[in-house]
mmCIF file of C-alpha atoms in Angstrom:
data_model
loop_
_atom_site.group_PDB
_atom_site.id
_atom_site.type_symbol
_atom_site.label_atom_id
_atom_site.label_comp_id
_atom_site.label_asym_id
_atom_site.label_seq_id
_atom_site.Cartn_x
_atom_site.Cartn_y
_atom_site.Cartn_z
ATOM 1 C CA UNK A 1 0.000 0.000 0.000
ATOM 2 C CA UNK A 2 1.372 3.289 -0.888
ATOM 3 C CA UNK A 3 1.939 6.233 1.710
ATOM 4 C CA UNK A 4 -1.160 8.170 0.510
ATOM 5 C CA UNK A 5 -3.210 5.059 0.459
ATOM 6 C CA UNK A 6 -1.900 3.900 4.441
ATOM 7 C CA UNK A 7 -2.269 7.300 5.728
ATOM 8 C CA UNK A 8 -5.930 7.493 3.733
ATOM 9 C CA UNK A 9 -6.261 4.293 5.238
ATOM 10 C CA UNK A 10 -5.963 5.736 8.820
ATOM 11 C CA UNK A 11 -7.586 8.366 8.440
ATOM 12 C CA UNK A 12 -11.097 6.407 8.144
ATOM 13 C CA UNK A 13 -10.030 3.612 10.544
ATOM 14 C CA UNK A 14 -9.868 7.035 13.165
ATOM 15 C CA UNK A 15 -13.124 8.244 12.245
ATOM 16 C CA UNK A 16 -14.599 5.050 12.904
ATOM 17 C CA UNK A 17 -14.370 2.668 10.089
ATOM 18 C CA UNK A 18 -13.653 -1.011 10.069
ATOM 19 C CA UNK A 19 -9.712 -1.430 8.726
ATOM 20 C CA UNK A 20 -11.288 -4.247 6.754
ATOM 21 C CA UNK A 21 -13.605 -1.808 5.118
ATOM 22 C CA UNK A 22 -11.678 1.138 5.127
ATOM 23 C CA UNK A 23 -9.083 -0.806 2.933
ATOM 24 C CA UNK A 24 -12.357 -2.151 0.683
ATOM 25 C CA UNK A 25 -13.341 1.609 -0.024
ATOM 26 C CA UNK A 26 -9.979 2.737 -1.032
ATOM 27 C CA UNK A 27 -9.555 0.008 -3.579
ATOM 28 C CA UNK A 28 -12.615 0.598 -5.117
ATOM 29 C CA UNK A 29 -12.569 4.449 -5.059
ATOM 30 C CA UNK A 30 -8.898 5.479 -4.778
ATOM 31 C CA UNK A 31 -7.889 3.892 -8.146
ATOM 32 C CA UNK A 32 -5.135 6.527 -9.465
ATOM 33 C CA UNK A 33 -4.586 8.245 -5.210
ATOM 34 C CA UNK A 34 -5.553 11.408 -6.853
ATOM 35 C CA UNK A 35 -6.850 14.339 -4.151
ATOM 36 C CA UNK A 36 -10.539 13.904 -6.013
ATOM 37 C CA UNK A 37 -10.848 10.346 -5.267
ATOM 38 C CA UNK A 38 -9.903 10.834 -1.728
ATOM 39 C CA UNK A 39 -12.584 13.073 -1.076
ATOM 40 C CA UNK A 40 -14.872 10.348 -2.575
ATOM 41 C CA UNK A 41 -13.321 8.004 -0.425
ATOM 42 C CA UNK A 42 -14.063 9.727 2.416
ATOM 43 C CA UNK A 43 -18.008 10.781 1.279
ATOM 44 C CA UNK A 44 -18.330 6.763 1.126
ATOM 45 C CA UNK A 45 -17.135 6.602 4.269
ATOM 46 C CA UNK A 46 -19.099 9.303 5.533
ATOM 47 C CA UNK A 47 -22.463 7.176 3.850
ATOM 48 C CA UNK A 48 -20.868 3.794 5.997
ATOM 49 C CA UNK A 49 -20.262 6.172 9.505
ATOM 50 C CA UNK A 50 -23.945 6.889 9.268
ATOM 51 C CA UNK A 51 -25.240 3.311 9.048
ATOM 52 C CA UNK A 52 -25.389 2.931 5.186
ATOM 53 C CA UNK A 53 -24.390 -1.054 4.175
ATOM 54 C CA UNK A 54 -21.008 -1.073 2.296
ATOM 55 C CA UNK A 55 -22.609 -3.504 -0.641
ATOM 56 C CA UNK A 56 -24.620 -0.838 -1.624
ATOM 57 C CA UNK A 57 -22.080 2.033 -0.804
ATOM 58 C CA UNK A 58 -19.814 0.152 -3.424
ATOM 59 C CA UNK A 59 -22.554 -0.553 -5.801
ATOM 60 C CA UNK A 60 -21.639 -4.419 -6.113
ATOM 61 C CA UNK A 61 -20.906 -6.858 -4.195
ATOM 62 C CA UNK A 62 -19.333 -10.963 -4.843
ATOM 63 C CA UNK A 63 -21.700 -13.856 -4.754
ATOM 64 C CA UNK A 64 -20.013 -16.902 -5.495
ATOM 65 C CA UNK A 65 -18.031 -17.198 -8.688
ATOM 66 C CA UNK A 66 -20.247 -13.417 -10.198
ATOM 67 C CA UNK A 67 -20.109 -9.808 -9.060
ATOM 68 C CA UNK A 68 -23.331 -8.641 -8.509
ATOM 69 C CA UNK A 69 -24.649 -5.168 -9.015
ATOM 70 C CA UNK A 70 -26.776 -4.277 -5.835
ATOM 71 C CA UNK A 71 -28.521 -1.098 -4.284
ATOM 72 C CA UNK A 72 -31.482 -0.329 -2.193
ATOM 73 C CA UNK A 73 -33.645 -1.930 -4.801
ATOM 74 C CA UNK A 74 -32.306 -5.624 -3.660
ATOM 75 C CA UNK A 75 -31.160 -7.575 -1.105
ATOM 76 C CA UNK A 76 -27.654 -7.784 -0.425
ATOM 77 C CA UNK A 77 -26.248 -11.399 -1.643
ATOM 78 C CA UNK A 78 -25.093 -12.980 1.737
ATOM 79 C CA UNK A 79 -23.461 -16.383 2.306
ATOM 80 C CA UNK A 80 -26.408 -18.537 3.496
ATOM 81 C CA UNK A 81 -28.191 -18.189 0.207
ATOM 82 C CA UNK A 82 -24.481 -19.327 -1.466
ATOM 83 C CA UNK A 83 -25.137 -22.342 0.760
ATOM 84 C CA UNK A 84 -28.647 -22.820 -0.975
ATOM 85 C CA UNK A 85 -27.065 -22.669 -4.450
ATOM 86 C CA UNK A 86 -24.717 -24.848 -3.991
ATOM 87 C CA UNK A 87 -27.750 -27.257 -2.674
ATOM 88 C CA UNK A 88 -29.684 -26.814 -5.945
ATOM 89 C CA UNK A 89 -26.779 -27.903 -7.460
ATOM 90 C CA UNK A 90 -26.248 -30.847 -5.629
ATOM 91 C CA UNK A 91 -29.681 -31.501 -6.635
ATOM 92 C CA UNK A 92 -29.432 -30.721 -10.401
ATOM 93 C CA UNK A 93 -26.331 -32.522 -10.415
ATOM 94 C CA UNK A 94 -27.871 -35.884 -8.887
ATOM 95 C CA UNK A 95 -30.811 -35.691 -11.627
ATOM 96 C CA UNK A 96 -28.448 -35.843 -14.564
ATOM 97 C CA UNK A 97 -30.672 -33.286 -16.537
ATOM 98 C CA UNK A 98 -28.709 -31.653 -19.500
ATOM 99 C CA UNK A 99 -30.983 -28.899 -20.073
ATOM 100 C CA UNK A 100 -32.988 -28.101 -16.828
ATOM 101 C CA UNK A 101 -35.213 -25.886 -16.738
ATOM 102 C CA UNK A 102 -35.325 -23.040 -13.492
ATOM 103 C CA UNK A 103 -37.231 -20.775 -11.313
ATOM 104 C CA UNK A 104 -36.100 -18.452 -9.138
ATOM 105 C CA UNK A 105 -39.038 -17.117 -6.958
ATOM 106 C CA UNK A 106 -38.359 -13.657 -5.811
ATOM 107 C CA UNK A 107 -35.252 -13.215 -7.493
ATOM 108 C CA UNK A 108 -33.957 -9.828 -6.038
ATOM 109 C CA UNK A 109 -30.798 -9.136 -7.877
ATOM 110 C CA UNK A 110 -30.807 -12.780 -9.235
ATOM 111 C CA UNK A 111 -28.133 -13.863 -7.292
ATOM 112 C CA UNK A 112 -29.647 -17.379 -7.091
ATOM 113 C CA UNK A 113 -30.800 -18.021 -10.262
ATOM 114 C CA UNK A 114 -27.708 -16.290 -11.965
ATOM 115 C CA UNK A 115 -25.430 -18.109 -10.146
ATOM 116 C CA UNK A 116 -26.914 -21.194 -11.173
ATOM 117 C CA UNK A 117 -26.710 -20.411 -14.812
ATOM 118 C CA UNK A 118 -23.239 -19.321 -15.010
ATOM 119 C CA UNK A 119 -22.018 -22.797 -12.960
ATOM 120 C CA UNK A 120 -24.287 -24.834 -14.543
ATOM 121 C CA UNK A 121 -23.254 -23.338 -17.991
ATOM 122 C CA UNK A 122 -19.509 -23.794 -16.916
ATOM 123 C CA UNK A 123 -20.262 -27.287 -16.534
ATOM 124 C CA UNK A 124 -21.121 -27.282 -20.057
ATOM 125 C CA UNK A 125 -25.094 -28.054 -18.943
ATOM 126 C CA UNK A 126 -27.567 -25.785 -20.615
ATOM 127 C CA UNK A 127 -29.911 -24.492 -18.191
ATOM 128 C CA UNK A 128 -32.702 -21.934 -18.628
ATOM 129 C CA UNK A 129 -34.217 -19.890 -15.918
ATOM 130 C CA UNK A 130 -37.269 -18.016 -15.237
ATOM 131 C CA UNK A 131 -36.566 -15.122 -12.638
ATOM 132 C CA UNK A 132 -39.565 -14.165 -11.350
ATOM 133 C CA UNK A 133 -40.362 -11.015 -9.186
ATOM 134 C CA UNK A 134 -43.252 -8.101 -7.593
ATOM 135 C CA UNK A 135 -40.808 -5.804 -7.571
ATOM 136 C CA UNK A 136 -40.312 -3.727 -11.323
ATOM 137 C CA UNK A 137 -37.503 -2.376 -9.276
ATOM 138 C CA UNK A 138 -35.603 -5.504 -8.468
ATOM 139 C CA UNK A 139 -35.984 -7.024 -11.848
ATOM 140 C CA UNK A 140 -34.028 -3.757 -13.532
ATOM 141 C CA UNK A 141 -31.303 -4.856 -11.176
ATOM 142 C CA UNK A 142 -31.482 -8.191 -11.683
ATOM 143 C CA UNK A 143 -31.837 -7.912 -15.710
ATOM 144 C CA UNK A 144 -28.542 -5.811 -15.692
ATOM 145 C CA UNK A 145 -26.850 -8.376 -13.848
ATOM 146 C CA UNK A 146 -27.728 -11.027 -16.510
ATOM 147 C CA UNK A 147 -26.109 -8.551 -19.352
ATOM 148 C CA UNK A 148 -23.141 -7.905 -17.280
ATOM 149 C CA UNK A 149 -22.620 -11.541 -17.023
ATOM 150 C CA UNK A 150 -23.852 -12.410 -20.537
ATOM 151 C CA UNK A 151 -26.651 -14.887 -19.084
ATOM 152 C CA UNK A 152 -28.903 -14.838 -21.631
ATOM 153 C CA UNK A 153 -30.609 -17.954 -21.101
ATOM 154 C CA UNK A 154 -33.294 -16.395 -18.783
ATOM 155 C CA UNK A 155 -36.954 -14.725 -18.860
ATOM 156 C CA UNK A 156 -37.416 -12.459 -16.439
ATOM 157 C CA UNK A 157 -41.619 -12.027 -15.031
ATOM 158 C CA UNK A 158 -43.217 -9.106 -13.151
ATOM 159 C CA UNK A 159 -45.645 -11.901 -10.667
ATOM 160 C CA UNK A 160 -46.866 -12.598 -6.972
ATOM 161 C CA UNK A 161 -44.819 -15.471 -6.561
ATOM 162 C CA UNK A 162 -46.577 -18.012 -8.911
ATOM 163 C CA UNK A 163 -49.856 -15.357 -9.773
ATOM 164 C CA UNK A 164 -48.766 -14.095 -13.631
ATOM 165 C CA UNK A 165 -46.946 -16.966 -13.976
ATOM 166 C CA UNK A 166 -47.473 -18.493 -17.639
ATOM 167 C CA UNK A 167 -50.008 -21.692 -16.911
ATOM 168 C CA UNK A 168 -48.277 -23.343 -19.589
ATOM 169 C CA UNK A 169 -45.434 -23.757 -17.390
ATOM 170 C CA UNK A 170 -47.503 -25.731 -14.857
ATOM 171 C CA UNK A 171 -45.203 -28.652 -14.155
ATOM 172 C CA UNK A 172 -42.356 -28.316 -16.186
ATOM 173 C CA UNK A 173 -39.716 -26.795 -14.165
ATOM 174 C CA UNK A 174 -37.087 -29.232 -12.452
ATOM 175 C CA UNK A 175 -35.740 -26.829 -9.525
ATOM 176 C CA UNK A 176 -37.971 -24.068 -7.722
ATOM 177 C CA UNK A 177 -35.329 -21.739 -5.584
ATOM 178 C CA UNK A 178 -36.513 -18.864 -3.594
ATOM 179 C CA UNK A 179 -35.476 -17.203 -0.432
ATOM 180 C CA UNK A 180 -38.318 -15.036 0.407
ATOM 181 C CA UNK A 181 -39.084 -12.855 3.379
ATOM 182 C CA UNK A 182 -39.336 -14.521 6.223
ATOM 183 C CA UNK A 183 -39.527 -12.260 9.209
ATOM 184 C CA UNK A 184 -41.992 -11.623 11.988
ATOM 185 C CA UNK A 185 -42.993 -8.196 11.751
ATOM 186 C CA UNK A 186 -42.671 -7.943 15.462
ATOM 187 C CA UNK A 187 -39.070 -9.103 15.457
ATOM 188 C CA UNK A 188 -37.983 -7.044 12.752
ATOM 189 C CA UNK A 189 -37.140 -3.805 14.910
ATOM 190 C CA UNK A 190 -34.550 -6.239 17.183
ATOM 191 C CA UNK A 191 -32.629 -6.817 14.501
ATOM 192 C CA UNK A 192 -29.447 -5.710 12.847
ATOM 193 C CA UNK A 193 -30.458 -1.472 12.464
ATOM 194 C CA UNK A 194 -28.459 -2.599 9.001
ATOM 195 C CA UNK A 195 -31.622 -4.205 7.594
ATOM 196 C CA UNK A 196 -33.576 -1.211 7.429
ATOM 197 C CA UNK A 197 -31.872 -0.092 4.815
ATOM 198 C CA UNK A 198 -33.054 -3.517 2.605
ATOM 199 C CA UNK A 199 -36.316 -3.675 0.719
ATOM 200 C CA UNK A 200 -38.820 -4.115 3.861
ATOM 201 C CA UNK A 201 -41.122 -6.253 1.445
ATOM 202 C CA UNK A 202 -37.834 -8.636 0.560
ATOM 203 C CA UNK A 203 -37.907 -9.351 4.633
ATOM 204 C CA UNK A 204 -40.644 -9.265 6.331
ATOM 205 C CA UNK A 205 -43.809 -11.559 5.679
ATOM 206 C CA UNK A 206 -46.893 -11.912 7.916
ATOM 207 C CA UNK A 207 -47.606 -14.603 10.108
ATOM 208 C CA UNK A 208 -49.883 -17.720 9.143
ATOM 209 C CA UNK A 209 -51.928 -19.482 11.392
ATOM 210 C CA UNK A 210 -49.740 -18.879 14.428
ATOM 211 C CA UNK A 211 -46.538 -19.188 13.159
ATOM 212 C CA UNK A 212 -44.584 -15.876 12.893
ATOM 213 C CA UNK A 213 -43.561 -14.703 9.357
ATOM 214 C CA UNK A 214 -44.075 -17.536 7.681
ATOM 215 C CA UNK A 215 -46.744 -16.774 5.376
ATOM 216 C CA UNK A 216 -44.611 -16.466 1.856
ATOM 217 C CA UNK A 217 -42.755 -19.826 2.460
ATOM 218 C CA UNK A 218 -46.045 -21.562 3.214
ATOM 219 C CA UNK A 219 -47.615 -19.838 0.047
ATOM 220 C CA UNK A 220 -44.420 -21.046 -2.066
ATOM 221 C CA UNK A 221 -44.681 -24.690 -0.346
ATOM 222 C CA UNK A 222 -48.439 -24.998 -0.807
ATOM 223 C CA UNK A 223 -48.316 -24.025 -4.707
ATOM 224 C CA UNK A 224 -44.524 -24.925 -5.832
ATOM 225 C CA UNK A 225 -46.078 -29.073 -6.537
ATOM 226 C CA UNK A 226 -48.424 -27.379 -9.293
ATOM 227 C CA UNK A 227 -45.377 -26.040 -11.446
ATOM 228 C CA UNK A 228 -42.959 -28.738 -10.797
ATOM 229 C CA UNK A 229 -42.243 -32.023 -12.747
ATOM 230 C CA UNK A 230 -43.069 -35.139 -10.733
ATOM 231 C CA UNK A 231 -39.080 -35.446 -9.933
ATOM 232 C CA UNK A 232 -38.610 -31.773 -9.448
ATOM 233 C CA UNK A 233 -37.006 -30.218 -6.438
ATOM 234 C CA UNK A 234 -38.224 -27.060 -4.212
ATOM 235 C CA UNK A 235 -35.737 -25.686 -2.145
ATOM 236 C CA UNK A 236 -36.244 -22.792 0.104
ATOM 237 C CA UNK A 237 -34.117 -20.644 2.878
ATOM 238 C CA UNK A 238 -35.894 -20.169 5.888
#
């Protein structure tokens, strides 16, 4: 690290920042150590200091082999839903399907069902996905990840979960993904203050007879049979 870098370095560690993510901002925003691109530096950190997430501070964020664009718009990619990709591929890989065809429910920024295209594609096995979301907001975000990454083997739907989806697809898709909200709205305000800068909708789902936020994975479990093929797979993060 060069002096201008350390000593911008220590700077934000001083004010308050992690050195972990002090060192993150600089390499993204201090690119030629130029007096300008401090000052950004130090606007980013001012965004971080005052409870802003770093994912969307940087504007991207990794998710297993891609780099995701992300922003207020999405959820940020975190390592338990890695965990469920690499499960749905487990899965995929056990069925021996050469051209399976995918739905990601909810899709956010696509992180799931992106990720699953570009491994499955690297493993020469041509998938195609449906990503499927309410939110015109999160499917800009999630379309622009697909052309960053030149995944072009994917529809993306504006739908309720399964509501708009084409009835023609009725049980034809081999994998259903989704991680979808799953938070009791009275245990949302005890959690990380970080989350309330994360689509509230993308988190928090009512509660269904009795059982606290729960209502959008009982919806998906209820209805997922209908658009699967008898040896299709549903997995879900709860």
């Amino acid at each position: 690290m060069t002096d201008a870098r350390a000593a911008l370095r220590a700077e934000l560690v001083e004010r308050g920042i992690a050195p972990h993510e002090a060192r993150w901002l600089i390499e993204e925003y201090f690119v030629g150590a130029q007096a300008d691109e401090a000052d950004v530096v130090r606007a980013a950190a001012q965004r971080r200091l005052a409870g802003e997430p770093l994912q969307y501070i940087i504007g991207h964020w990794p998710f297993r082999g891609l780099d995701l664009d992300v922003d207020p718009r999405v959820l940020i990619p975190r390592p338990e839903t890695e965990e469920l990709v690499g499960l749905a591929l487990e899965a995929l890989a056990t069925s021996g399907l050469s051209a399976p065809r995918l739905l990601d429910l909810g899709c956010g920024s696509g992180a799931i069902g992106l990720s699953l295209l570009d491994e499955l594609r690297a493993r020469g096995v041509g998938a195609t996905l449906v990503a499927l979301d309410e939110s015109e907001d999160a499917l800009a975000v999630a379309k622009r990840n697909a052309l960053k990454h030149r995944l072009l083997a994917v529809s993306f739907v504006h739908s309720y979960w399964f509501d708009d989806l084409d009835p023609s697809l009725r049980g034809r898709f081999d994998l259903i993904a989704a991680n979808p909200p799953y938070v009791a709205a009275a245990d949302f305000e005890s959690l990380d203050p970080i989350l309330r800068h994360e689509p509230f909708g993308a988190l928090v789902a009512p509660d269904i007879d009795g059982v606290p936020g729960f209502e959008d994975v009982a919806r998906i479990i209820q209805h997922a049979p209908e658009w699967l093929t008898d040896e299709g797979v549903l997995i879900v993060e709860h």
